[in-house]
Amino acid sequence: MLRFIASRLLQGLFVLFALYTITFFLAKAMPGEPFTTEKNLSEESKAYQRALYGLDKPLLHQYFIYPKNIITKGSLAISTSKGRPVKDIISQSFKVSVVLGLSALGIAICIGVPIGVISAVRRNSWVDWGTMAVAMIGICVPAFTIGPLLQIFIAAKLSAIKVAGWGDPQDILLPAITLGLSTAAYLARLTRGGMLEILSQDYIRTAHAKGIPPSKVITRHALRGGILPSVAFIGPAFAALISGSFIVETIFQVPGMGQHFVNAVIARDEFLLLGVALFFGFLIVIMNLAADILTGILDPRVRIAGNAAK
Amino acid sequence: MPLLEVTDLKTHFHTRNGIVRAVDGVSFSLEKGQTVGIVGESGSGKSVTCYSLLGLIPMPPGKIESGSAIFGSTDLLNCGEKKLCQIRGKRISMIFQDPMTSLNPYLRIATQITEPLRLHMGMDRKRALKHAIRALGEVGIAEPEKRIQMYPHEFSGGMRQRVMIAMALITNPEILIADEPTTALDVTIQKQILDLIKERQRELGTAVLFITHDLAVISEVCDEINVMYAGNIVERAGAEELFKNPRHAYTRALLKSIPALHAKGEELYTIPGLPPDVSQPINGCAFRPRNELGDSAKCLPNHRPVLKDTGAGHWVQDCPGCLA
Ligand SMILES: Nc1ncnc2c1ncn2[C@@H]1O[C@H](COP(=O)(O)OP(=O)(O)OP(=O)(O)O)[C@@H](O)[C@H]1O
Ligand code: SF4
Ligand SMILES: [Mg+2]
């Protein structure tokens, strides 16, 4: 198992380095340059700024110094548009995004998985068709439609819930629903598919033949295998949820991480861009690994295969 | 009164392509401690017959159209899911054809095998485990204390079928339904599993309903044999009588096609044609096109054959063109 984790982490490192390389050169290829936002900046002060951020060095030197600083100093450089360390910017907004993302994931799991299970058990009934139609809509309708709808029909009617803003605990609700709804819909469809597959297996018939009550056949014998596809999906989905969403953050005025992906590009702030991109990549690697480990815990056959491989 | 009395069981499947008359009026009975066999080609309705008894038919598309299955004071076909759950796995157990897929791959053997004890006997985890370890030992699994903590994929097919047998018999049921328990196994293992079933049956006094398509297998274990064709029983007799004195043309054809009963070098008999498509409404007789050994001149295609006692417990369908 340790061997498996170590090899996956090494793989992840390669992925991150590839991601870095691509982002680095794309950032360099962006049109425009940093420090153009402040008006009337003289050529000298621009040159001074560039030297300050190390942007005057040869390209190759820049390419190697950035990862070197991450490893030796744990530094992600200074944001050229905000003048603050990228690390601070990320850690500050990441706290917000984690809270929002976790709530969204919680909502997604609590809605998606039970719906998937129920529609699989009642397959081809109107319950099944109804929920799956709603799930399909949930996947298709974008956040910038759902968000404003929630603002209009919930926030505007209930005085306890603000239309937008971030600070009180109840502020989490609407953005979390908006963010989690499409994940819930995916989970519902994945869980339904997984459960249908398992429910047709011979060992479910064995379980019934043993006199186990139908509801317990579902929870004890079918659920574990049935949610495996969802588990594999939750890893990367979770990484995406906690790294923020520009759209949801904009609609609800949430100071999360998603805004930086867009703002960094607009401000041609390559260090911020590299920082958030690498951080997002890191999250994906970790979450995928976590999903694999969880799959191994749930499925003994995978566990054995992993052991045999080492 | 027999332990289980099945009368006029009809199980049909209402599919998009029409009604599949998988079981179409089957009657038989099972005495305490007796072994009754059902033999027939693939698709003749053997599995559907025993699934119907335990309420394991998927509904829809399945529907039990008629019949009764009296077990003690209960009609298994009309007693409701709750009552049935108390009988299944406790008083009537079942083992299946494919041991590779019949155990839950996600759960330890210990969890699966103790389940009936905890559910039906109200045992706590520890007592159930002790009981289960002994049961595994009794079906010939070495080091049961250790192996019980393993997962199904760590067992071979034969071993898994042993686990299935131990699990089915662990509550000391009155009836064991064995649906082709050896079909998916190697020939050498088949014999071991058959012997095991016989041995456990002797020790526990369990009645066995033994399903197979292999007459050679059934001759070894059964007291009485039902020959099934297209959802009907065409002949029933004691094992010895059936092999000595088969009456129905289909039974004779089946017997003729057993390799072991052939002299060396003699050409193997195969029943002409295919098993009937039970999803098509049968025009007249389902067997007529394949009736080679009978005398088709005497056929009564519009007569619905009825199983009749010809004396000494030898029953056969009464259509003259098939009888010898
Ligand atoms: N769920 C179902 N839906 C539709 N038809 C079914 C269903 N289950 C069984 N049947 C049909 O019922 C008929 C009898 O099937 P059954 O499984 O009882 O055959 P069998 O005698 O056990 O054969 P085998 O030796 O292959 O196990 C077959 O024609 C089959 O196609
Ligand atoms: S004798 Fe009767 S049962 Fe036999 S093939 Fe002819 S019609 Fe069918
Ligand atoms: Mg079968």
XYZ file of C-alpha atoms and ligand atoms in Angstrom:
674
model
C 0.000 0.000 0.000
C 2.779 2.464 0.941
C 4.564 1.573 -2.240
C 1.384 2.281 -4.180
C 0.948 5.674 -2.537
C 4.582 6.596 -3.087
C 4.467 5.679 -6.756
C 1.265 7.623 -7.242
C 2.780 10.666 -5.543
C 5.802 10.449 -7.823
C 3.451 10.274 -10.807
C 1.662 13.300 -9.413
C 4.939 15.169 -9.226
C 5.534 14.567 -12.921
C 2.031 15.720 -13.710
C 2.542 18.876 -11.683
C 5.807 19.603 -13.417
C 4.204 19.162 -16.820
C 1.375 21.426 -15.701
C 3.940 23.973 -14.553
C 5.791 23.882 -17.844
C 2.658 24.373 -19.895
C 1.321 27.149 -17.668
C 4.683 28.879 -17.570
C 5.088 29.115 -21.316
C 1.437 29.964 -21.883
C 1.763 32.747 -19.338
C 4.835 34.028 -21.149
C 2.922 33.904 -24.411
C 0.078 35.994 -23.044
C -0.206 39.289 -24.870
C 0.450 42.448 -22.890
C 2.623 42.683 -19.851
C 2.304 43.164 -16.114
C 2.420 46.581 -14.511
C 0.281 48.094 -17.269
C -2.655 48.624 -14.968
C -1.041 51.449 -13.065
C -1.211 54.354 -15.405
C 1.605 56.634 -16.385
C 4.295 54.266 -15.304
C 7.584 55.386 -16.781
C 9.773 52.958 -18.631
C 12.378 53.153 -15.877
C 10.020 52.268 -13.093
C 8.643 49.405 -15.189
C 12.165 48.126 -15.645
C 12.748 48.553 -11.953
C 9.623 46.578 -11.147
C 10.590 43.835 -13.571
C 14.001 43.553 -11.942
C 12.363 43.463 -8.535
C 10.211 40.475 -9.517
C 13.058 38.815 -11.385
C 11.244 39.133 -14.695
C 14.300 40.638 -16.369
C 16.279 37.422 -16.127
C 16.651 35.051 -19.107
C 13.602 32.870 -19.749
C 15.337 29.615 -18.879
C 16.609 31.052 -15.634
C 13.080 32.111 -14.718
C 11.786 28.704 -15.675
C 14.071 26.988 -13.184
C 14.171 29.535 -10.392
C 10.427 29.335 -9.703
C 10.267 25.615 -8.841
C 13.603 25.923 -7.058
C 12.161 28.584 -4.772
C 9.111 26.430 -4.105
C 11.302 23.557 -3.006
C 13.998 25.461 -1.116
C 12.034 28.348 0.363
C 8.454 27.156 0.062
C 7.819 30.437 -1.735
C 5.328 30.916 -4.545
C 6.725 34.376 -5.391
C 4.952 37.705 -5.129
C 1.828 38.586 -7.048
C 2.656 41.327 -9.518
C -0.855 42.741 -9.458
C -1.456 42.646 -5.720
C 2.037 43.052 -4.379
C 1.446 40.338 -1.794
C 2.946 36.844 -1.565
C 0.939 34.432 -3.745
C 0.997 31.961 -0.884
C -0.884 34.398 1.352
C -3.430 35.152 -1.324
C -4.083 31.462 -1.918
C -4.209 30.449 1.735
C -6.587 33.270 2.577
C -9.029 32.617 -0.227
C -8.594 28.852 0.024
C -10.069 28.897 3.527
C -13.225 30.408 2.084
C -13.273 28.006 -0.838
C -12.823 24.961 1.375
C -15.801 25.927 3.507
C -17.905 26.552 0.431
C -16.640 23.470 -1.405
C -17.146 21.148 1.527
C -20.692 22.398 2.020
C -21.367 21.990 -1.674
C -19.971 18.458 -1.647
C -21.974 17.604 1.455
C -25.141 18.843 -0.238
C -24.244 16.970 -3.412
C -23.692 13.672 -1.608
C -26.761 13.991 0.615
C -28.971 14.683 -2.389
C -27.273 12.740 -5.162
C -26.511 9.377 -3.587
C -29.933 8.663 -2.022
C -31.686 9.750 -5.204
C -29.461 7.448 -7.231
C -30.132 4.530 -4.906
C -33.879 5.087 -4.882
C -34.210 5.406 -8.620
C -32.138 2.256 -9.106
C -34.294 0.298 -6.689
C -37.469 1.670 -8.312
C -36.072 1.450 -11.804
C -38.414 2.253 -14.659
C -41.018 3.656 -12.308
C -42.159 7.252 -12.462
C -39.901 8.007 -9.466
C -36.931 6.858 -11.508
C -37.887 8.746 -14.654
C -38.784 11.880 -12.706
C -35.586 12.105 -10.686
C -33.371 11.234 -13.617
C -35.025 13.903 -15.748
C -34.406 16.436 -12.976
C -30.820 15.226 -12.664
C -30.289 15.669 -16.380
C -31.574 19.224 -16.082
C -29.299 19.744 -13.075
C -26.310 18.736 -15.160
C -27.284 20.947 -18.075
C -28.369 24.151 -16.367
C -25.340 26.312 -15.606
C -24.556 27.991 -12.290
C -25.225 31.452 -13.701
C -28.835 30.398 -14.214
C -29.381 28.590 -10.943
C -27.590 31.221 -8.822
C -29.768 34.191 -9.781
C -32.893 32.007 -9.590
C -32.036 31.144 -5.994
C -31.365 34.816 -5.281
C -34.708 35.826 -6.682
C -36.852 33.068 -5.233
C -35.145 32.405 -1.900
C -32.830 35.192 -0.796
C -35.181 37.983 -1.779
C -38.075 36.325 0.087
C -36.321 35.273 3.284
C -34.882 38.069 5.361
C -32.411 35.747 7.107
C -30.636 35.001 3.860
C -28.669 37.662 2.051
C -28.738 37.902 -1.709
C -24.975 38.046 -1.767
C -22.088 38.457 0.625
C -19.869 36.405 2.839
C -19.510 36.537 6.606
C -22.401 34.892 8.411
C -22.784 31.095 8.456
C -26.066 31.239 6.541
C -24.286 32.994 3.699
C -22.850 29.635 2.768
C -26.226 28.150 1.874
C -27.130 29.568 -1.526
C -23.667 29.498 -3.110
C -23.151 25.959 -1.788
C -26.426 24.818 -3.352
C -25.577 26.518 -6.621
C -22.134 24.981 -6.645
C -23.217 21.515 -5.486
C -26.305 21.004 -7.620
C -24.635 19.784 -10.775
C -22.351 17.520 -8.735
C -25.449 16.141 -7.014
C -26.971 15.438 -10.397
C -23.846 13.639 -11.616
C -23.695 11.641 -8.403
C -27.340 10.646 -8.757
C -26.756 9.299 -12.249
C -23.512 7.554 -11.324
C -25.005 6.011 -8.209
C -28.039 4.828 -10.137
C -25.844 3.193 -12.753
C -23.611 1.609 -10.144
C -26.558 0.308 -8.137
C -28.325 -1.088 -11.203
C -25.197 -3.004 -12.093
C -24.863 -4.418 -8.589
C -28.566 -5.200 -8.164
C -28.440 -7.497 -11.181
C -25.597 -9.534 -9.684
C -26.074 -13.113 -8.545
C -24.981 -12.380 -4.996
C -27.927 -10.053 -4.513
C -30.177 -12.998 -5.313
C -28.192 -15.019 -2.763
C -28.804 -12.295 -0.191
C -32.553 -12.405 -0.875
C -32.484 -16.192 -0.669
C -30.961 -15.904 2.788
C -34.095 -14.145 3.980
C -32.494 -10.742 4.456
C -35.180 -8.032 4.370
C -35.110 -6.128 1.049
C -34.047 -2.814 2.579
C -31.078 -4.461 4.255
C -30.124 -6.218 1.052
C -29.720 -2.746 -0.419
C -27.763 -1.202 2.437
C -25.613 -4.173 3.399
C -25.052 -5.992 0.148
C -25.579 -3.582 -2.721
C -24.602 -0.100 -1.583
C -20.914 -0.722 -1.156
C -20.328 -1.833 -4.712
C -22.964 0.538 -6.028
C -21.236 3.708 -4.883
C -17.808 2.783 -6.251
C -18.269 4.729 -9.500
C -19.335 7.749 -7.447
C -16.272 7.483 -5.231
C -13.984 7.608 -8.238
C -15.860 10.689 -9.418
C -15.905 12.469 -6.056
C -12.093 12.794 -5.884
C -11.589 15.151 -8.817
C -15.036 16.686 -8.308
C -14.060 17.643 -4.789
C -10.811 19.197 -5.990
C -12.814 21.264 -8.444
C -15.349 22.293 -5.799
C -12.820 23.468 -3.198
C -10.643 25.312 -5.658
C -13.492 27.711 -6.156
C -15.739 28.775 -8.949
C -15.399 32.158 -10.561
C -19.044 32.247 -11.563
C -20.500 31.325 -8.183
C -18.084 33.635 -6.364
C -19.031 36.500 -8.612
C -22.767 35.943 -8.289
C -22.711 35.683 -4.509
C -19.737 37.937 -3.774
C -17.685 35.200 -2.152
C -13.973 35.960 -1.617
C -12.874 32.501 -2.770
C -10.082 31.205 -4.924
C -11.925 30.991 -8.210
C -11.678 34.720 -8.862
C -7.884 34.528 -8.988
C -7.867 32.187 -11.977
C -9.585 34.862 -14.007
C -8.108 37.960 -12.437
C -4.572 36.644 -12.754
C -4.990 36.321 -16.484
C -6.626 39.713 -16.857
C -3.852 41.384 -14.869
C -1.222 39.273 -16.630
C -0.059 38.260 -13.174
C 1.925 35.186 -14.067
C 3.001 34.300 -10.529
C -0.535 34.315 -9.242
C -1.622 32.297 -12.264
C 1.144 29.750 -11.745
C 0.347 29.619 -8.056
C -3.358 28.893 -8.393
C -2.849 26.529 -11.325
C -0.255 24.474 -9.487
C -2.306 24.488 -6.324
C -5.338 23.259 -8.239
C -3.210 20.565 -9.877
C -1.891 19.553 -6.487
C -5.442 19.230 -5.132
C -6.469 17.049 -8.060
C -3.508 14.742 -7.579
C -4.194 14.382 -3.874
C -7.940 13.892 -4.265
C -7.522 11.284 -6.974
C -5.152 9.421 -4.728
C -7.614 9.669 -1.852
C -10.374 8.313 -4.108
C -8.162 5.395 -5.137
C -7.341 4.574 -1.541
C -11.024 4.754 -0.623
C -11.887 2.457 -3.541
C -9.304 0.022 -2.220
C -10.874 0.130 1.212
C -14.337 -0.486 -0.232
C -13.334 -3.155 -2.733
C -11.177 -5.971 -1.363
C -10.334 -7.211 -4.858
C -8.631 -3.917 -5.700
C -6.824 -4.071 -2.385
C -5.426 -7.478 -3.206
C -4.431 -6.437 -6.703
C -2.595 -3.492 -5.168
C -0.821 -5.779 -2.733
C 0.109 -8.210 -5.447
C 1.587 -5.401 -7.508
C 4.070 -4.466 -4.872
C -48.642 -34.929 4.299
C -45.546 -34.095 2.251
C -43.087 -31.492 3.484
C -43.620 -29.391 0.385
C -46.457 -29.802 -2.049
C -46.371 -27.798 -5.256
C -49.545 -27.796 -7.302
C -50.102 -26.372 -10.782
C -47.346 -23.748 -10.577
C -47.450 -21.340 -13.505
C -44.828 -18.612 -13.770
C -44.898 -16.411 -16.827
C -42.768 -13.450 -17.846
C -44.521 -10.569 -19.526
C -41.812 -9.201 -21.766
C -41.845 -6.780 -24.658
C -41.642 -9.712 -27.046
C -44.621 -11.463 -25.568
C -45.410 -13.805 -22.741
C -42.706 -16.287 -21.797
C -44.411 -19.327 -20.309
C -41.348 -20.431 -18.387
C -43.234 -22.693 -16.004
C -46.639 -23.819 -17.153
C -48.428 -26.021 -14.682
C -45.875 -27.914 -12.621
C -46.844 -30.141 -9.707
C -44.601 -32.221 -7.500
C -44.009 -32.925 -3.861
C -41.100 -33.416 -1.537
C -41.071 -35.655 1.537
C -39.018 -35.093 4.637
C -35.387 -36.046 4.063
C -36.050 -37.062 0.461
C -34.079 -35.961 -2.591
C -36.171 -35.041 -5.581
C -34.542 -34.151 -8.865
C -35.690 -31.956 -11.710
C -33.906 -32.577 -14.967
C -34.349 -30.946 -18.332
C -32.604 -29.048 -21.071
C -31.522 -25.457 -20.717
C -34.523 -23.152 -20.703
C -37.007 -25.811 -19.655
C -37.917 -23.761 -16.575
C -36.017 -25.533 -13.804
C -34.519 -22.430 -12.230
C -37.727 -20.457 -12.587
C -39.548 -23.262 -10.774
C -37.336 -23.046 -7.709
C -37.026 -19.250 -7.743
C -40.824 -19.102 -7.769
C -40.960 -21.154 -4.581
C -38.739 -18.680 -2.737
C -40.206 -15.513 -4.226
C -37.006 -14.713 -6.113
C -38.669 -14.055 -9.436
C -38.168 -10.447 -10.552
C -41.647 -8.927 -10.734
C -42.213 -7.398 -13.158
C -41.668 -8.925 -15.675
C -42.391 -12.173 -13.855
C -45.803 -13.172 -12.567
C -46.988 -16.236 -10.749
C -50.168 -16.919 -12.653
C -51.469 -19.770 -10.577
C -50.622 -22.544 -8.224
C -49.775 -23.202 -4.638
C -46.729 -24.413 -2.759
C -47.792 -25.680 0.634
C -44.970 -25.842 3.136
C -46.260 -26.753 6.573
C -49.214 -24.440 7.003
C -47.905 -21.790 4.618
C -48.521 -21.278 0.927
C -45.130 -19.976 -0.222
C -46.655 -18.420 -3.325
C -49.167 -16.281 -1.428
C -47.772 -15.555 2.004
C -46.219 -12.135 1.515
C -42.631 -10.925 1.560
C -42.359 -10.719 5.325
C -43.382 -14.277 6.051
C -41.229 -15.454 3.172
C -38.184 -13.695 4.609
C -38.607 -15.729 7.771
C -38.642 -18.963 5.795
C -35.924 -18.193 3.263
C -32.467 -18.948 4.526
C -33.882 -20.496 7.671
C -36.250 -23.318 6.810
C -35.616 -23.417 3.070
C -32.155 -22.585 1.753
C -30.753 -22.419 -1.703
C -27.439 -22.866 -3.448
C -26.811 -21.638 -6.942
C -25.184 -22.652 -10.159
C -22.264 -20.248 -10.244
C -20.277 -20.119 -7.004
C -17.949 -17.520 -8.506
C -20.663 -14.871 -8.593
C -23.028 -16.010 -5.860
C -21.002 -14.696 -2.937
C -20.712 -10.981 -2.272
C -17.179 -9.953 -3.294
C -17.194 -6.927 -0.978
C -17.855 -8.785 2.256
C -15.762 -11.209 4.250
C -16.852 -14.849 4.294
C -17.370 -14.414 8.036
C -19.890 -11.630 7.521
C -21.802 -13.544 4.890
C -21.896 -16.914 6.554
C -22.917 -15.594 9.968
C -25.692 -13.488 8.496
C -28.393 -16.199 8.591
C -27.481 -17.076 12.186
C -27.687 -13.520 13.401
C -30.802 -12.810 11.375
C -32.821 -15.949 11.991
C -31.383 -17.368 15.194
C -30.699 -14.106 16.988
C -27.114 -15.112 17.750
C -24.559 -12.496 18.744
C -21.459 -11.946 16.648
C -19.179 -14.134 18.723
C -21.414 -17.169 18.961
C -22.333 -16.926 15.308
C -18.681 -16.792 14.343
C -17.860 -19.873 16.379
C -20.763 -21.687 14.828
C -19.721 -20.585 11.345
C -16.138 -21.737 11.808
C -17.414 -25.171 12.741
C -19.723 -25.177 9.723
C -16.819 -24.348 7.408
C -14.824 -27.181 8.908
C -17.745 -29.523 8.297
C -17.771 -28.798 4.575
C -14.091 -29.608 4.365
C -12.413 -26.231 4.452
C -9.007 -26.447 6.090
C -8.010 -23.864 8.699
C -11.518 -22.454 8.964
C -10.587 -19.923 11.686
C -8.179 -18.272 9.314
C -10.052 -18.697 6.062
C -13.295 -17.340 7.427
C -11.709 -13.894 7.594
C -10.924 -13.940 3.868
C -12.861 -12.586 0.921
C -14.572 -14.765 -1.710
C -12.010 -14.023 -4.417
C -9.380 -15.723 -2.288
C -11.243 -19.038 -2.718
C -11.405 -21.347 -5.718
C -14.745 -22.168 -7.348
C -15.070 -25.505 -5.574
C -14.197 -23.915 -2.243
C -16.757 -21.185 -2.781
C -19.424 -23.768 -3.475
C -18.440 -25.425 -0.196
C -18.884 -22.067 1.506
C -22.291 -21.703 -0.159
C -23.287 -25.145 1.094
C -22.100 -24.366 4.613
C -23.984 -21.065 4.529
C -27.167 -22.688 3.222
C -27.140 -25.476 5.789
C -26.021 -23.405 8.754
C -29.546 -22.873 10.066
C -30.372 -26.550 9.699
C -33.088 -26.021 7.092
C -35.769 -28.536 6.297
C -35.286 -28.099 2.546
C -32.202 -27.354 0.474
C -32.803 -26.240 -3.092
C -29.712 -26.901 -5.175
C -29.906 -25.241 -8.597
C -27.264 -26.948 -10.701
C -24.706 -26.799 -7.897
C -22.016 -28.608 -9.864
C -22.548 -27.373 -13.413
C -19.942 -24.614 -13.222
C -17.289 -26.805 -11.608
C -14.529 -29.079 -12.889
C -15.504 -32.718 -13.239
C -13.265 -33.841 -10.371
C -14.685 -31.178 -8.074
C -18.259 -32.020 -9.150
C -18.015 -35.433 -7.552
C -16.669 -33.976 -4.311
C -19.455 -31.429 -4.087
C -22.113 -34.065 -4.802
C -20.674 -36.306 -2.124
C -20.589 -33.379 0.278
C -24.247 -32.554 -0.339
C -25.210 -36.196 0.159
C -23.151 -36.466 3.318
C -24.496 -33.282 4.890
C -28.009 -34.291 3.919
C -27.616 -37.652 5.644
C -26.310 -36.005 8.778
C -28.936 -33.271 8.971
C -31.937 -35.046 7.495
C -32.531 -32.227 5.015
C -34.805 -32.737 2.039
C -33.148 -31.687 -1.220
C -34.674 -30.373 -4.409
C -31.917 -31.040 -6.877
C -31.909 -29.250 -10.216
C -29.659 -30.292 -13.072
C -29.572 -30.820 -16.795
C -27.246 -33.772 -16.331
C -29.012 -37.116 -15.937
C -25.760 -38.815 -14.928
C -25.442 -36.468 -11.963
C -29.063 -36.813 -10.951
C -28.959 -40.609 -10.958
C -26.355 -40.484 -8.202
C -28.229 -38.354 -5.728
C -31.971 -38.520 -6.264
C -34.681 -40.766 -4.916
C -37.220 -39.472 -7.380
C -36.740 -37.701 -10.698
C -38.944 -35.228 -12.546
C -38.218 -34.762 -16.224
C -39.117 -31.275 -17.355
C -39.760 -30.076 -20.858
C -40.878 -26.583 -21.918
C -42.286 -25.627 -18.533
C -44.005 -28.948 -17.897
C -43.126 -32.160 -16.153
C -43.428 -34.918 -18.740
C -42.435 -37.875 -16.585
C -41.789 -38.678 -12.965
C -40.514 -41.866 -11.380
C -38.147 -43.261 -8.820
C -34.538 -42.994 -9.954
C -34.055 -46.683 -10.610
C -37.410 -47.100 -12.324
C -36.806 -44.118 -14.587
C -33.479 -45.441 -15.803
C -34.776 -48.999 -16.204
C -38.125 -48.241 -17.676
C -38.376 -44.770 -19.230
C -41.782 -44.246 -20.811
C -41.843 -40.779 -22.371
C -40.074 -40.262 -25.687
C -38.279 -37.216 -24.290
C -36.948 -39.141 -21.289
C -35.787 -41.899 -23.579
C -34.057 -39.371 -25.794
C -32.325 -37.808 -22.771
C -31.162 -41.192 -21.545
C -29.938 -42.136 -24.978
C -27.789 -39.035 -25.094
C -25.800 -39.773 -21.906
C -22.247 -40.589 -23.026
C -21.557 -42.926 -20.114
C -24.389 -45.265 -21.107
C -22.952 -45.767 -24.552
C -20.758 -48.603 -25.682
C -17.387 -47.406 -26.932
C -17.415 -46.367 -30.541
C -21.194 -46.194 -30.724
C -22.422 -42.920 -32.134
C -23.761 -40.528 -29.487
C -27.467 -39.758 -29.790
C -28.487 -36.137 -29.910
C -32.053 -34.970 -29.592
C -33.023 -33.425 -32.928
C -34.003 -29.789 -33.119
C -33.776 -27.119 -30.470
C -35.544 -26.706 -27.148
C -38.808 -24.903 -27.853
C -38.996 -21.140 -27.668
C -41.345 -20.766 -24.718
C -41.919 -17.111 -25.586
C -43.997 -18.207 -28.574
C -47.492 -19.473 -27.939
C -47.275 -23.176 -28.526
C -49.433 -24.474 -31.335
C -50.427 -27.877 -30.239
C -47.469 -29.809 -28.907
C -44.062 -28.316 -28.151
C -42.290 -31.630 -28.469
C -43.830 -32.997 -31.629
C -41.170 -31.739 -34.070
C -38.491 -33.403 -31.965
C -40.311 -36.632 -31.238
C -38.121 -39.150 -33.007
C -38.313 -42.060 -30.632
C -42.086 -42.064 -30.261
C -44.691 -42.843 -32.848
C -45.895 -39.563 -34.261
C -48.730 -41.313 -36.035
C -50.395 -41.617 -32.645
C -49.901 -37.972 -31.769
C -52.816 -35.983 -30.474
C -51.508 -32.452 -31.071
C -54.633 -30.724 -29.832
C -54.774 -32.684 -26.622
C -53.095 -31.003 -23.678
C -51.153 -33.875 -22.111
C -51.713 -34.538 -18.426
C -49.306 -36.243 -16.045
C -50.941 -39.545 -15.038
C -49.954 -42.207 -12.551
C -49.259 -45.493 -14.319
C -48.818 -47.290 -11.017
C -46.027 -47.659 -8.484
C -45.301 -43.954 -8.467
C -44.378 -43.830 -12.139
C -46.104 -40.835 -13.702
C -46.050 -39.941 -17.344
C -47.892 -37.577 -19.658
C -50.765 -39.351 -21.288
C -50.227 -38.491 -24.950
C -49.988 -41.786 -26.844
C -47.495 -40.799 -29.567
C -44.753 -40.362 -26.988
C -45.310 -43.466 -24.963
C -43.446 -46.695 -25.341
N -36.362 -12.464 -15.916
C -36.775 -13.123 -17.004
N -37.392 -12.450 -17.993
C -37.830 -13.105 -19.093
N -37.676 -14.420 -19.299
C -37.075 -15.139 -18.355
C -36.588 -14.537 -17.157
N -36.009 -15.488 -16.388
C -36.134 -16.646 -17.089
N -36.780 -16.443 -18.256
C -37.094 -17.454 -19.267
O -37.670 -18.559 -18.660
C -37.303 -19.738 -19.336
C -36.834 -20.780 -18.343
O -35.644 -20.342 -17.750
P -34.896 -21.145 -16.616
O -33.810 -20.265 -16.124
O -35.860 -21.642 -15.611
O -34.279 -22.361 -17.396
P -33.445 -23.552 -16.794
O -34.239 -24.772 -17.017
O -33.035 -23.253 -15.411
O -32.201 -23.577 -17.763
P -30.651 -23.631 -17.444
O -30.283 -25.072 -17.511
O -30.061 -22.843 -18.560
O -30.429 -23.002 -16.096
C -36.216 -19.358 -20.309
O -36.766 -19.372 -21.614
C -35.855 -17.967 -19.931
O -35.546 -17.221 -21.069
S -47.461 -37.784 -28.486
Fe -48.437 -35.954 -27.747
S -46.912 -35.060 -26.412
Fe -45.837 -36.550 -27.615
S -45.060 -35.390 -29.367
Fe -47.011 -36.233 -29.977
S -48.473 -34.616 -29.538
Fe -46.610 -34.153 -28.415
Mg -31.160 -22.703 -14.466
